[in-house]
PDB file of C-alpha atoms in Angstrom:
ATOM      1  CA  MET F   1     185.705 -39.797 -50.289  1.00 47.00           C
ATOM      2  CA  ALA F   2     187.180 -36.351 -49.766  1.00 50.00           C
ATOM      3  CA  THR F   3     189.281 -36.757 -52.899  1.00 54.00           C
ATOM      4  CA  SER F   4     186.214 -37.797 -54.899  1.00 54.00           C
ATOM      5  CA  ASN F   5     184.211 -34.808 -53.672  1.00 55.00           C
ATOM      6  CA  SER F   6     187.085 -32.449 -54.401  1.00 60.00           C
ATOM      7  CA  GLY F   7     187.392 -33.814 -57.928  1.00 58.00           C
ATOM      8  CA  GLN F   8     183.665 -33.394 -58.525  1.00 59.00           C
ATOM      9  CA  LEU F   9     183.718 -29.835 -57.225  1.00 60.00           C
ATOM     10  CA  ALA F  10     186.704 -29.020 -59.427  1.00 63.00           C
ATOM     11  CA  LEU F  11     184.892 -30.432 -62.465  1.00 62.00           C
ATOM     12  CA  GLN F  12     181.749 -28.419 -61.696  1.00 66.00           C
ATOM     13  CA  TYR F  13     183.845 -25.296 -61.146  1.00 67.00           C
ATOM     14  CA  SER F  14     185.559 -25.794 -64.506  1.00 68.00           C
ATOM     15  CA  GLN F  15     182.245 -26.396 -66.281  1.00 71.00           C
ATOM     16  CA  ILE F  16     180.615 -23.275 -64.840  1.00 72.00           C
ATOM     17  CA  LEU F  17     183.695 -21.220 -65.715  1.00 75.00           C
ATOM     18  CA  ILE F  18     183.615 -22.409 -69.343  1.00 76.00           C
ATOM     19  CA  ASP F  19     179.845 -21.852 -69.566  1.00 76.00           C
ATOM     20  CA  ASN F  20     180.263 -18.294 -68.326  1.00 76.00           C
ATOM     21  CA  ARG F  21     183.051 -17.502 -70.775  1.00 81.00           C
ATOM     22  CA  CYS F  22     181.025 -18.883 -73.677  1.00 81.00           C
ATOM     23  CA  PHE F  23     178.063 -16.809 -72.526  1.00 84.00           C
ATOM     24  CA  PHE F  24     180.188 -13.645 -72.400  1.00 86.00           C
ATOM     25  CA  ALA F  25     181.517 -14.396 -75.882  1.00 87.00           C
ATOM     26  CA  GLY F  26     177.941 -14.754 -77.166  1.00 88.00           C
ATOM     27  CA  ILE F  27     177.001 -11.398 -75.644  1.00 91.00           C
ATOM     28  CA  VAL F  28     180.005  -9.721 -77.280  1.00 92.00           C
ATOM     29  CA  VAL F  29     179.070 -11.131 -80.695  1.00 92.00           C
ATOM     30  CA  PHE F  30     175.454  -9.985 -80.361  1.00 94.00           C
ATOM     31  CA  LEU F  31     176.262  -6.498 -79.043  1.00 92.00           C
ATOM     32  CA  TYR F  32     178.947  -5.972 -81.687  1.00 94.00           C
ATOM     33  CA  ASP F  33     176.504  -6.883 -84.449  1.00 94.00           C
ATOM     34  CA  THR F  34     173.886  -4.625 -82.849  1.00 93.00           C
ATOM     35  CA  MET F  35     176.249  -1.660 -82.914  1.00 93.00           C
ATOM     36  CA  ILE F  36     177.407  -2.074 -86.503  1.00 93.00           C
ATOM     37  CA  THR F  37     173.852  -2.550 -87.828  1.00 92.00           C
ATOM     38  CA  THR F  38     172.197   0.285 -85.879  1.00 91.00           C
ATOM     39  CA  GLY F  39     172.604   2.716 -88.775  1.00 90.00           C
ATOM     40  CA  GLU F  40     170.981   0.269 -91.189  1.00 89.00           C
ATOM     41  CA  GLU F  41     168.174  -0.342 -88.686  1.00 90.00           C
ATOM     42  CA  ILE F  42     167.482   3.398 -88.433  1.00 90.00           C
ATOM     43  CA  ARG F  43     167.358   3.783 -92.222  1.00 89.00           C
ATOM     44  CA  CYS F  44     165.236   0.693 -92.785  1.00 85.00           C
ATOM     45  CA  PHE F  45     162.714   0.744 -89.936  1.00 88.00           C
ATOM     46  CA  TRP F  46     162.663   3.902 -87.833  1.00 88.00           C
ATOM     47  CA  GLY F  47     160.107   6.539 -88.811  1.00 84.00           C
ATOM     48  CA  ARG F  48     158.498   4.297 -91.424  1.00 83.00           C
ATOM     49  CA  LYS F  49     155.174   2.507 -91.672  1.00 81.00           C
ATOM     50  CA  LEU F  50     154.770  -0.152 -88.992  1.00 82.00           C
ATOM     51  CA  THR F  51     154.780  -3.570 -90.659  1.00 81.00           C
ATOM     52  CA  ALA F  52     155.101  -7.161 -89.555  1.00 83.00           C
ATOM     53  CA  ALA F  53     158.729  -6.980 -90.688  1.00 82.00           C
ATOM     54  CA  ALA F  54     159.460  -4.148 -88.263  1.00 87.00           C
ATOM     55  CA  VAL F  55     157.643  -5.861 -85.392  1.00 89.00           C
ATOM     56  CA  LEU F  56     159.523  -9.120 -85.970  1.00 90.00           C
ATOM     57  CA  PHE F  57     162.853  -7.313 -86.239  1.00 92.00           C
ATOM     58  CA  TRP F  58     162.398  -5.294 -83.056  1.00 93.00           C
ATOM     59  CA  MET F  59     161.034  -8.189 -81.018  1.00 94.00           C
ATOM     60  CA  ASN F  60     163.861 -10.460 -82.143  1.00 94.00           C
ATOM     61  CA  LYS F  61     166.543  -7.872 -81.426  1.00 94.00           C
ATOM     62  CA  TYR F  62     165.319  -6.321 -78.204  1.00 94.00           C
ATOM     63  CA  MET F  63     163.941  -9.459 -76.546  1.00 95.00           C
ATOM     64  CA  THR F  64     167.338 -11.053 -77.138  1.00 95.00           C
ATOM     65  CA  MET F  65     169.043  -7.955 -75.745  1.00 94.00           C
ATOM     66  CA  ILE F  66     166.826  -7.986 -72.640  1.00 94.00           C
ATOM     67  CA  PHE F  67     167.593 -11.665 -72.052  1.00 92.00           C
ATOM     68  CA  LEU F  68     171.360 -11.285 -72.458  1.00 91.00           C
ATOM     69  CA  VAL F  69     171.682  -8.095 -70.393  1.00 90.00           C
ATOM     70  CA  TRP F  70     169.389  -9.479 -67.676  1.00 89.00           C
ATOM     71  CA  ASP F  71     171.391 -12.696 -67.505  1.00 85.00           C
ATOM     72  CA  LEU F  72     174.627 -10.706 -67.445  1.00 85.00           C
ATOM     73  CA  ALA F  73     173.359  -8.593 -64.531  1.00 83.00           C
ATOM     74  CA  SER F  74     172.693 -11.773 -62.556  1.00 79.00           C
ATOM     75  CA  TYR F  75     176.451 -12.349 -62.253  1.00 77.00           C
ATOM     76  CA  PHE F  76     176.543  -9.715 -59.533  1.00 76.00           C
ATOM     77  CA  ASN F  77     175.974 -10.886 -55.987  1.00 76.00           C
ATOM     78  CA  ILE F  78     172.265 -10.802 -55.149  1.00 80.00           C
ATOM     79  CA  SER F  79     170.075 -12.499 -52.587  1.00 83.00           C
ATOM     80  CA  ASN F  80     168.910 -16.062 -53.216  1.00 83.00           C
ATOM     81  CA  ALA F  81     165.289 -14.889 -53.394  1.00 85.00           C
ATOM     82  CA  SER F  82     166.137 -12.327 -56.073  1.00 85.00           C
ATOM     83  CA  CYS F  83     168.277 -14.904 -57.859  1.00 86.00           C
ATOM     84  CA  ALA F  84     165.399 -17.399 -58.000  1.00 86.00           C
ATOM     85  CA  ALA F  85     163.072 -14.763 -59.478  1.00 87.00           C
ATOM     86  CA  SER F  86     165.762 -13.654 -61.932  1.00 87.00           C
ATOM     87  CA  ALA F  87     166.373 -17.231 -63.106  1.00 86.00           C
ATOM     88  CA  LYS F  88     162.689 -17.733 -63.874  1.00 87.00           C
ATOM     89  CA  GLY F  89     162.471 -14.368 -65.617  1.00 89.00           C
ATOM     90  CA  THR F  90     165.474 -14.937 -67.886  1.00 89.00           C
ATOM     91  CA  TYR F  91     164.234 -18.409 -68.823  1.00 87.00           C
ATOM     92  CA  ALA F  92     160.801 -17.009 -69.698  1.00 89.00           C
ATOM     93  CA  VAL F  93     162.236 -14.240 -71.901  1.00 92.00           C
ATOM     94  CA  ASN F  94     164.751 -16.556 -73.553  1.00 89.00           C
ATOM     95  CA  TYR F  95     162.215 -19.144 -74.623  1.00 88.00           C
ATOM     96  CA  SER F  96     159.604 -16.541 -75.589  1.00 92.00           C
ATOM     97  CA  ILE F  97     162.006 -15.528 -78.374  1.00 93.00           C
ATOM     98  CA  TYR F  98     161.173 -18.845 -80.038  1.00 92.00           C
ATOM     99  CA  LEU F  99     157.647 -17.522 -80.620  1.00 94.00           C
ATOM    100  CA  VAL F 100     159.109 -14.671 -82.701  1.00 93.00           C
ATOM    101  CA  TRP F 101     161.244 -17.052 -84.742  1.00 91.00           C
ATOM    102  CA  ALA F 102     158.266 -19.366 -85.228  1.00 93.00           C
ATOM    103  CA  ALA F 103     156.093 -16.493 -86.468  1.00 92.00           C
ATOM    104  CA  PHE F 104     158.742 -15.484 -89.004  1.00 89.00           C
ATOM    105  CA  THR F 105     159.127 -19.036 -90.328  1.00 90.00           C
ATOM    106  CA  ALA F 106     155.364 -19.455 -90.694  1.00 90.00           C
ATOM    107  CA  MET F 107     154.936 -16.055 -92.401  1.00 86.00           C
ATOM    108  CA  ARG F 108     157.749 -16.735 -94.833  1.00 82.00           C
ATOM    109  CA  ILE F 109     156.341 -20.117 -95.843  1.00 85.00           C
ATOM    110  CA  TYR F 110     152.831 -18.684 -96.237  1.00 83.00           C
ATOM    111  CA  ALA F 111     154.109 -15.820 -98.388  1.00 78.00           C
ATOM    112  CA  LEU F 112     155.845 -18.309-100.663  1.00 77.00           C
ATOM    113  CA  ARG F 113     153.314 -21.136-100.846  1.00 78.00           C
ATOM    114  CA  LYS F 114     149.959 -19.543 -99.840  1.00 80.00           C
ATOM    115  CA  ASN F 115     149.322 -22.743 -97.888  1.00 85.00           C
ATOM    116  CA  MET F 116     147.869 -22.184 -94.430  1.00 89.00           C
ATOM    117  CA  LEU F 117     148.263 -25.835 -93.393  1.00 92.00           C
ATOM    118  CA  LEU F 118     151.957 -25.818 -94.262  1.00 92.00           C
ATOM    119  CA  SER F 119     152.442 -22.577 -92.331  1.00 92.00           C
ATOM    120  CA  VAL F 120     150.630 -23.949 -89.288  1.00 94.00           C
ATOM    121  CA  ILE F 121     152.798 -27.079 -89.359  1.00 95.00           C
ATOM    122  CA  ALA F 122     155.956 -24.951 -89.571  1.00 94.00           C
ATOM    123  CA  PHE F 123     154.757 -22.747 -86.701  1.00 96.00           C
ATOM    124  CA  ALA F 124     153.875 -25.777 -84.576  1.00 96.00           C
ATOM    125  CA  LEU F 125     157.291 -27.341 -85.161  1.00 95.00           C
ATOM    126  CA  SER F 126     159.047 -24.065 -84.357  1.00 94.00           C
ATOM    127  CA  VAL F 127     157.256 -23.504 -81.035  1.00 94.00           C
ATOM    128  CA  VAL F 128     158.015 -26.983 -79.683  1.00 93.00           C
ATOM    129  CA  PRO F 129     161.115 -25.689 -77.802  1.00 90.00           C
ATOM    130  CA  PHE F 130     158.949 -23.064 -76.086  1.00 91.00           C
ATOM    131  CA  GLY F 131     156.565 -25.724 -74.771  1.00 88.00           C
ATOM    132  CA  VAL F 132     159.277 -28.260 -74.019  1.00 87.00           C
ATOM    133  CA  ASN F 133     161.343 -25.859 -71.943  1.00 83.00           C
ATOM    134  CA  LEU F 134     158.360 -24.977 -69.785  1.00 83.00           C
ATOM    135  CA  VAL F 135     159.023 -28.391 -68.235  1.00 82.00           C
ATOM    136  CA  THR F 136     161.936 -26.837 -66.337  1.00 80.00           C
ATOM    137  CA  PHE F 137     159.435 -24.782 -64.332  1.00 82.00           C
ATOM    138  CA  ARG F 138     157.568 -27.948 -63.365  1.00 82.00           C
ATOM    139  CA  PHE F 139     160.755 -29.409 -61.880  1.00 81.00           C
ATOM    140  CA  GLY F 140     161.259 -26.412 -59.641  1.00 80.00           C
ATOM    141  CA  LEU F 141     163.439 -24.056 -61.650  1.00 83.00           C
ATOM    142  CA  THR F 142     165.171 -21.740 -59.225  1.00 82.00           C
ATOM    143  CA  GLY F 143     168.424 -19.888 -58.726  1.00 82.00           C
ATOM    144  CA  GLU F 144     171.108 -19.629 -56.097  1.00 82.00           C
ATOM    145  CA  ASP F 145     173.887 -17.120 -55.572  1.00 79.00           C
ATOM    146  CA  ILE F 146     177.085 -19.177 -55.778  1.00 77.00           C
ATOM    147  CA  ASP F 147     180.346 -17.384 -55.112  1.00 74.00           C
ATOM    148  CA  PRO F 148     182.271 -16.483 -57.279  1.00 71.00           C
ATOM    149  CA  PHE F 149     179.863 -17.102 -60.174  1.00 71.00           C
ATOM    150  CA  GLY F 150     176.915 -15.051 -58.951  1.00 75.00           C
ATOM    151  CA  CYS F 151     173.336 -16.090 -59.617  1.00 80.00           C
ATOM    152  CA  THR F 152     173.237 -19.603 -61.093  1.00 78.00           C
ATOM    153  CA  GLU F 153     170.125 -21.302 -62.474  1.00 80.00           C
ATOM    154  CA  ILE F 154     169.262 -24.663 -60.938  1.00 80.00           C
ATOM    155  CA  ALA F 155     166.718 -27.052 -62.465  1.00 78.00           C
ATOM    156  CA  GLY F 156     166.104 -30.569 -61.202  1.00 77.00           C
ATOM    157  CA  VAL F 157     165.318 -32.112 -64.584  1.00 79.00           C
ATOM    158  CA  PRO F 158     166.461 -35.787 -64.681  1.00 82.00           C
ATOM    159  CA  VAL F 159     169.314 -36.507 -67.101  1.00 76.00           C
ATOM    160  CA  ASN F 160     167.349 -38.967 -69.254  1.00 82.00           C
ATOM    161  CA  LEU F 161     164.432 -36.556 -69.535  1.00 83.00           C
ATOM    162  CA  SER F 162     166.820 -33.724 -70.376  1.00 81.00           C
ATOM    163  CA  LYS F 163     168.209 -35.791 -73.264  1.00 81.00           C
ATOM    164  CA  THR F 164     164.722 -36.496 -74.576  1.00 85.00           C
ATOM    165  CA  LEU F 165     163.635 -32.867 -74.335  1.00 86.00           C
ATOM    166  CA  THR F 166     166.763 -31.677 -76.146  1.00 84.00           C
ATOM    167  CA  ILE F 167     166.279 -34.153 -78.987  1.00 87.00           C
ATOM    168  CA  VAL F 168     162.577 -33.342 -79.360  1.00 89.00           C
ATOM    169  CA  SER F 169     162.969 -29.550 -79.270  1.00 88.00           C
ATOM    170  CA  ARG F 170     165.968 -29.296 -81.600  1.00 88.00           C
ATOM    171  CA  SER F 171     164.728 -31.951 -84.030  1.00 90.00           C
ATOM    172  CA  SER F 172     161.471 -30.047 -84.440  1.00 93.00           C
ATOM    173  CA  LEU F 173     163.398 -26.859 -85.243  1.00 90.00           C
ATOM    174  CA  ILE F 174     165.518 -28.701 -87.801  1.00 90.00           C
ATOM    175  CA  ALA F 175     162.328 -30.048 -89.416  1.00 92.00           C
ATOM    176  CA  ALA F 176     160.871 -26.521 -89.577  1.00 92.00           C
ATOM    177  CA  ASP F 177     164.082 -25.218 -91.171  1.00 88.00           C
ATOM    178  CA  CYS F 178     163.985 -27.988 -93.792  1.00 89.00           C
ATOM    179  CA  LEU F 179     160.341 -27.159 -94.493  1.00 91.00           C
ATOM    180  CA  ALA F 180     161.217 -23.497 -95.065  1.00 87.00           C
ATOM    181  CA  ILE F 181     164.098 -24.371 -97.399  1.00 86.00           C
ATOM    182  CA  GLY F 182     161.890 -26.768 -99.348  1.00 87.00           C
ATOM    183  CA  ALA F 183     159.140 -24.155 -99.708  1.00 85.00           C
ATOM    184  CA  THR F 184     161.641 -21.605-101.025  1.00 78.00           C
ATOM    185  CA  TRP F 185     163.138 -23.849-103.682  1.00 80.00           C
ATOM    186  CA  LEU F 186     159.794 -25.321-104.719  1.00 81.00           C
ATOM    187  CA  THR F 187     158.406 -21.819-105.266  1.00 74.00           C
ATOM    188  CA  LEU F 188     161.342 -20.715-107.388  1.00 70.00           C
ATOM    189  CA  VAL F 189     161.226 -23.895-109.467  1.00 72.00           C
ATOM    190  CA  ARG F 190     157.530 -23.335-110.089  1.00 68.00           C
ATOM    191  CA  LEU F 191     158.196 -19.732-111.113  1.00 59.00           C
ATOM    192  CA  ARG F 192     160.950 -20.884-113.495  1.00 60.00           C
ATOM    193  CA  VAL F 193     163.618 -18.460-112.275  1.00 55.00           C
ATOM    194  CA  ILE F 194     166.257 -20.929-111.091  1.00 55.00           C
ATOM    195  CA  GLY F 195     168.226 -20.530-114.326  1.00 56.00           C
ATOM    196  CA  HIS F 196     168.412 -16.763-113.823  1.00 54.00           C
ATOM    197  CA  ILE F 197     169.806 -16.794-110.270  1.00 53.00           C
ATOM    198  CA  GLY F 198     173.220 -15.651-111.495  1.00 52.00           C
ATOM    199  CA  LEU F 199     171.624 -12.427-112.751  1.00 47.00           C
ATOM    200  CA  LEU F 200     169.663 -11.712-109.582  1.00 53.00           C
ATOM    201  CA  GLN F 201     172.106  -9.673-107.532  1.00 54.00           C
ATOM    202  CA  GLY F 202     170.011  -8.075-104.765  1.00 54.00           C
ATOM    203  CA  SER F 203     166.674  -9.240-106.201  1.00 58.00           C
ATOM    204  CA  LEU F 204     163.900 -10.964-104.268  1.00 55.00           C
ATOM    205  CA  ALA F 205     164.944 -14.307-105.745  1.00 58.00           C
ATOM    206  CA  SER F 206     168.540 -13.793-104.650  1.00 62.00           C
ATOM    207  CA  ILE F 207     167.590 -12.819-101.106  1.00 66.00           C
ATOM    208  CA  LEU F 208     164.801 -15.350-100.602  1.00 65.00           C
ATOM    209  CA  LEU F 209     166.640 -18.206-102.286  1.00 68.00           C
ATOM    210  CA  LEU F 210     170.308 -17.665-101.490  1.00 69.00           C
ATOM    211  CA  ASP F 211     170.134 -15.653 -98.257  1.00 72.00           C
ATOM    212  CA  GLY F 212     167.035 -17.500 -97.079  1.00 73.00           C
ATOM    213  CA  THR F 213     168.533 -20.907 -97.758  1.00 77.00           C
ATOM    214  CA  ILE F 214     171.786 -19.969 -96.022  1.00 80.00           C
ATOM    215  CA  TYR F 215     169.808 -18.546 -93.078  1.00 82.00           C
ATOM    216  CA  PHE F 216     167.807 -21.717 -92.485  1.00 81.00           C
ATOM    217  CA  LEU F 217     170.807 -23.975 -93.178  1.00 85.00           C
ATOM    218  CA  LEU F 218     172.829 -22.115 -90.553  1.00 85.00           C
ATOM    219  CA  LEU F 219     170.017 -22.463 -88.042  1.00 83.00           C
ATOM    220  CA  GLY F 220     169.766 -26.159 -88.866  1.00 84.00           C
ATOM    221  CA  ILE F 221     173.511 -26.585 -88.283  1.00 87.00           C
ATOM    222  CA  ILE F 222     173.285 -24.662 -84.997  1.00 84.00           C
ATOM    223  CA  ASN F 223     170.474 -26.923 -83.807  1.00 84.00           C
ATOM    224  CA  CYS F 224     172.389 -30.062 -84.834  1.00 86.00           C
ATOM    225  CA  LEU F 225     175.417 -28.863 -82.874  1.00 83.00           C
ATOM    226  CA  HIS F 226     173.160 -28.002 -79.935  1.00 79.00           C
ATOM    227  CA  ILE F 227     171.879 -31.589 -79.838  1.00 81.00           C
ATOM    228  CA  ALA F 228     175.359 -33.078 -80.216  1.00 81.00           C
ATOM    229  CA  PHE F 229     177.062 -30.951 -77.565  1.00 76.00           C
ATOM    230  CA  THR F 230     174.219 -31.307 -75.067  1.00 77.00           C
ATOM    231  CA  LEU F 231     174.084 -35.104 -75.363  1.00 76.00           C
ATOM    232  CA  LEU F 232     177.880 -35.384 -75.186  1.00 74.00           C
ATOM    233  CA  SER F 233     178.000 -33.252 -72.052  1.00 68.00           C
ATOM    234  CA  LEU F 234     175.343 -35.422 -70.399  1.00 65.00           C
ATOM    235  CA  ASP F 235     176.853 -38.785 -71.366  1.00 62.00           C
ATOM    236  CA  ILE F 236     180.611 -38.221 -71.096  1.00 61.00           C
ATOM    237  CA  VAL F 237     182.043 -36.613 -67.978  1.00 52.00           C
ATOM    238  CA  LEU F 238     185.196 -35.395 -69.722  1.00 50.00           C
ATOM    239  CA  LEU F 239     183.074 -33.600 -72.335  1.00 53.00           C
ATOM    240  CA  GLN F 240     180.801 -31.757 -69.916  1.00 52.00           C
ATOM    241  CA  SER F 241     182.579 -28.527 -70.806  1.00 52.00           C
ATOM    242  CA  THR F 242     181.135 -28.712 -74.347  1.00 53.00           C
ATOM    243  CA  SER F 243     177.716 -27.800 -72.923  1.00 57.00           C
ATOM    244  CA  GLY F 244     178.916 -24.197 -72.800  1.00 63.00           C
ATOM    245  CA  LEU F 245     178.842 -24.036 -76.581  1.00 68.00           C
ATOM    246  CA  VAL F 246     175.024 -24.202 -76.587  1.00 74.00           C
ATOM    247  CA  THR F 247     174.958 -20.732 -75.012  1.00 80.00           C
ATOM    248  CA  PHE F 248     175.794 -19.378 -78.475  1.00 83.00           C
ATOM    249  CA  THR F 249     172.463 -20.642 -79.868  1.00 85.00           C
ATOM    250  CA  THR F 250     170.294 -17.676 -78.893  1.00 89.00           C
ATOM    251  CA  PRO F 251     172.629 -14.760 -79.788  1.00 91.00           C
ATOM    252  CA  ILE F 252     173.817 -16.281 -83.078  1.00 90.00           C
ATOM    253  CA  SER F 253     170.272 -17.187 -84.161  1.00 89.00           C
ATOM    254  CA  ALA F 254     169.093 -13.659 -83.334  1.00 92.00           C
ATOM    255  CA  VAL F 255     171.950 -12.120 -85.341  1.00 93.00           C
ATOM    256  CA  ILE F 256     171.176 -14.293 -88.376  1.00 90.00           C
ATOM    257  CA  LEU F 257     167.473 -13.391 -88.360  1.00 90.00           C
ATOM    258  CA  SER F 258     168.168  -9.668 -87.875  1.00 91.00           C
ATOM    259  CA  ARG F 259     170.588  -9.640 -90.798  1.00 89.00           C
ATOM    260  CA  PHE F 260     168.084 -11.440 -93.025  1.00 86.00           C
ATOM    261  CA  LEU F 261     165.270  -9.011 -92.158  1.00 86.00           C
ATOM    262  CA  LEU F 262     167.550  -6.017 -92.742  1.00 86.00           C
ATOM    263  CA  ARG F 263     168.545  -7.371 -96.151  1.00 82.00           C
ATOM    264  CA  LEU F 264     164.922  -7.837 -97.176  1.00 79.00           C
ATOM    265  CA  GLN F 265     163.757  -4.472 -95.863  1.00 81.00           C
ATOM    266  CA  SER F 266     166.701  -2.667 -97.450  1.00 79.00           C
ATOM    267  CA  ALA F 267     165.935  -4.218-100.832  1.00 72.00           C
ATOM    268  CA  SER F 268     162.249  -3.408-100.396  1.00 71.00           C
ATOM    269  CA  LEU F 269     162.944   0.278 -99.814  1.00 74.00           C
ATOM    270  CA  ARG F 270     165.189   0.442-102.848  1.00 67.00           C
ATOM    271  CA  GLY F 271     162.541  -1.301-104.911  1.00 58.00           C
ATOM    272  CA  THR F 272     159.865   1.203-103.886  1.00 57.00           C
ATOM    273  CA  GLY F 273     162.169   4.222-104.179  1.00 52.00           C
ATOM    274  CA  SER F 274     162.008   4.962-100.449  1.00 53.00           C
ATOM    275  CA  MET F 275     165.758   4.746 -99.983  1.00 52.00           C
ATOM    276  CA  PRO F 276     168.545   5.991-102.265  1.00 51.00           C
ATOM    277  CA  PRO F 277     170.957   3.249-103.346  1.00 47.00           C
ATOM    278  CA  SER F 278     173.802   5.253-101.763  1.00 47.00           C
ATOM    279  CA  GLN F 279     172.296   4.716 -98.306  1.00 47.00           C
ATOM    280  CA  VAL F 280     172.269   0.934 -98.428  1.00 42.00           C
ATOM    281  CA  SER F 281     175.053  -1.577 -98.513  1.00 41.00           C
ATOM    282  CA  SER F 282     173.648  -4.093-101.000  1.00 41.00           C
ATOM    283  CA  PRO F 283     173.195  -3.881-104.799  1.00 36.00           C
ATOM    284  CA  ASP F 284     170.460  -2.005-106.639  1.00 36.00           C
ATOM    285  CA  ASN F 285     167.107  -3.709-106.971  1.00 36.00           C
ATOM    286  CA  ARG F 286     163.792  -2.674-108.498  1.00 34.00           C
ATOM    287  CA  SER F 287     161.621  -5.631-107.748  1.00 34.00           C
ATOM    288  CA  ILE F 288     160.975  -6.288-104.075  1.00 36.00           C
ATOM    289  CA  VAL F 289     157.927  -5.291-102.122  1.00 38.00           C
ATOM    290  CA  PHE F 290     158.866  -6.667 -98.732  1.00 40.00           C
ATOM    291  CA  GLU F 291     155.336  -6.431 -97.384  1.00 46.00           C
ATOM    292  CA  ARG F 292     154.428  -9.227 -99.765  1.00 48.00           C
ATOM    293  CA  VAL F 293     156.815 -11.450 -97.899  1.00 48.00           C
ATOM    294  CA  VAL F 294     155.980 -10.794 -94.254  1.00 49.00           C
ATOM    295  CA  SER F 295     153.137  -8.292 -94.115  1.00 47.00           C
ATOM    296  CA  SER F 296     150.534  -8.360 -96.885  1.00 36.00           C
ATOM    297  CA  LEU F 297     150.443 -12.130 -97.022  1.00 34.00           C
ATOM    298  CA  GLY F 298     147.470 -12.234 -99.343  1.00 34.00           C
ATOM    299  CA  ALA F 299     149.461 -10.887-102.265  1.00 36.00           C
ATOM    300  CA  SER F 300     150.387 -13.209-105.113  1.00 37.00           C
ATOM    301  CA  ILE F 301     154.069 -13.721-105.891  1.00 41.00           C
ATOM    302  CA  ALA F 302     154.889 -13.803-109.593  1.00 44.00           C
ATOM    303  CA  VAL F 303     158.029 -13.641-111.710  1.00 43.00           C
ATOM    304  CA  GLU F 304     157.945  -9.818-111.756  1.00 44.00           C
ATOM    305  CA  ASP F 305     158.534  -9.945-108.001  1.00 43.00           C
ATOM    306  CA  TYR F 306     161.738 -11.881-108.598  1.00 41.00           C
ATOM    307  CA  LEU F 307     163.077 -10.252-111.780  1.00 41.00           C
ATOM    308  CA  GLY F 308     163.032  -6.746-113.207  1.00 42.00           C
ATOM    309  CA  GLN F 309     160.767  -5.960-116.140  1.00 39.00           C
ATOM    310  CA  ASP F 310     163.723  -5.923-118.540  1.00 41.00           C
ATOM    311  CA  ASP F 311     165.574  -9.008-117.307  1.00 44.00           C
ATOM    312  CA  GLY F 312     164.691 -11.024-120.351  1.00 42.00           C
ATOM    313  CA  LEU F 313     161.627 -13.075-119.411  1.00 40.00           C
ATOM    314  CA  GLY F 314     158.577 -12.931-121.566  1.00 41.00           C
ATOM    315  CA  GLY F 315     154.955 -12.946-120.535  1.00 38.00           C
ATOM    316  CA  ASP F 316     154.704 -16.706-121.068  1.00 40.00           C
ATOM    317  CA  ASP F 317     157.150 -17.228-118.221  1.00 37.00           C
ATOM    318  CA  ILE F 318     154.867 -15.641-115.631  1.00 32.00           C
ATOM    319  CA  VAL F 319     153.210 -18.190-113.384  1.00 34.00           C
ATOM    320  CA  ASP F 320     150.559 -17.202-110.857  1.00 36.00           C
ATOM    321  CA  MET F 321     150.818 -19.030-107.570  1.00 33.00           C
ATOM    322  CA  HIS F 322     147.083 -19.318-106.933  1.00 38.00           C
TER     323      HIS F 322
END
């Protein structure tokens, strides 16, 4: 019996150690990206008109930063009462970030398709993880200071229920990502600009189609891996250490969204003449008005928004989306 207990404790120790190292690696990736993009953030958002793009960018970046720094601070020795409160607080902030991501997905789809029902469906699918993870509070989410790991979250969610919740939450996000990709490609096909993608360096079509597709594909892959690693860690004892890989989900997703918003805003400022091409890192563009994408959602998107006036398309190629 003593040998069995010792083996179980050793396995739990190893799992917590791997989880912590993966978490630290995720923090390093996020903070490194934050530092190298601060200059671009200042040029693109600071001191300019407040738009939905800016609000989404700041909420995504700084809510993620609060969550990661708060969770990092919990590794210091604190009382069990403070640890329990900290565990609930970090969980609340972490899963509130999904509301920001859901808002962006819904806004992007509405800007492309002008379809409120489709946007509502995308938003509903994207917020499923927020609602699903509230279940952890119902099962008595708490925290305990465990030496030498510091404050450790403890939730009494049954294994079978945990599997179900993981599948439901991540599958809904994958469905929302697929919906966003489909809306992007359907819009560009309708506007008849697919054949000109090779000429669209830095244009709205290039960013929305290529960058946008890559963005949602990456998120879809991350969510697929999240499901796989979580289920493996719950079913196979020897693979419990793989659960640490899911700690990369939040920081990597936040980095991807921040980069996408910076790309769009940078191109928007070049297109409106608000930023000299020398101050941005991507190619020249004359065509984007970013507010049409995530702020002034009532605007119609036409071919001129994707291609410059002299890119070779005639008036017959312009298709109104209404």
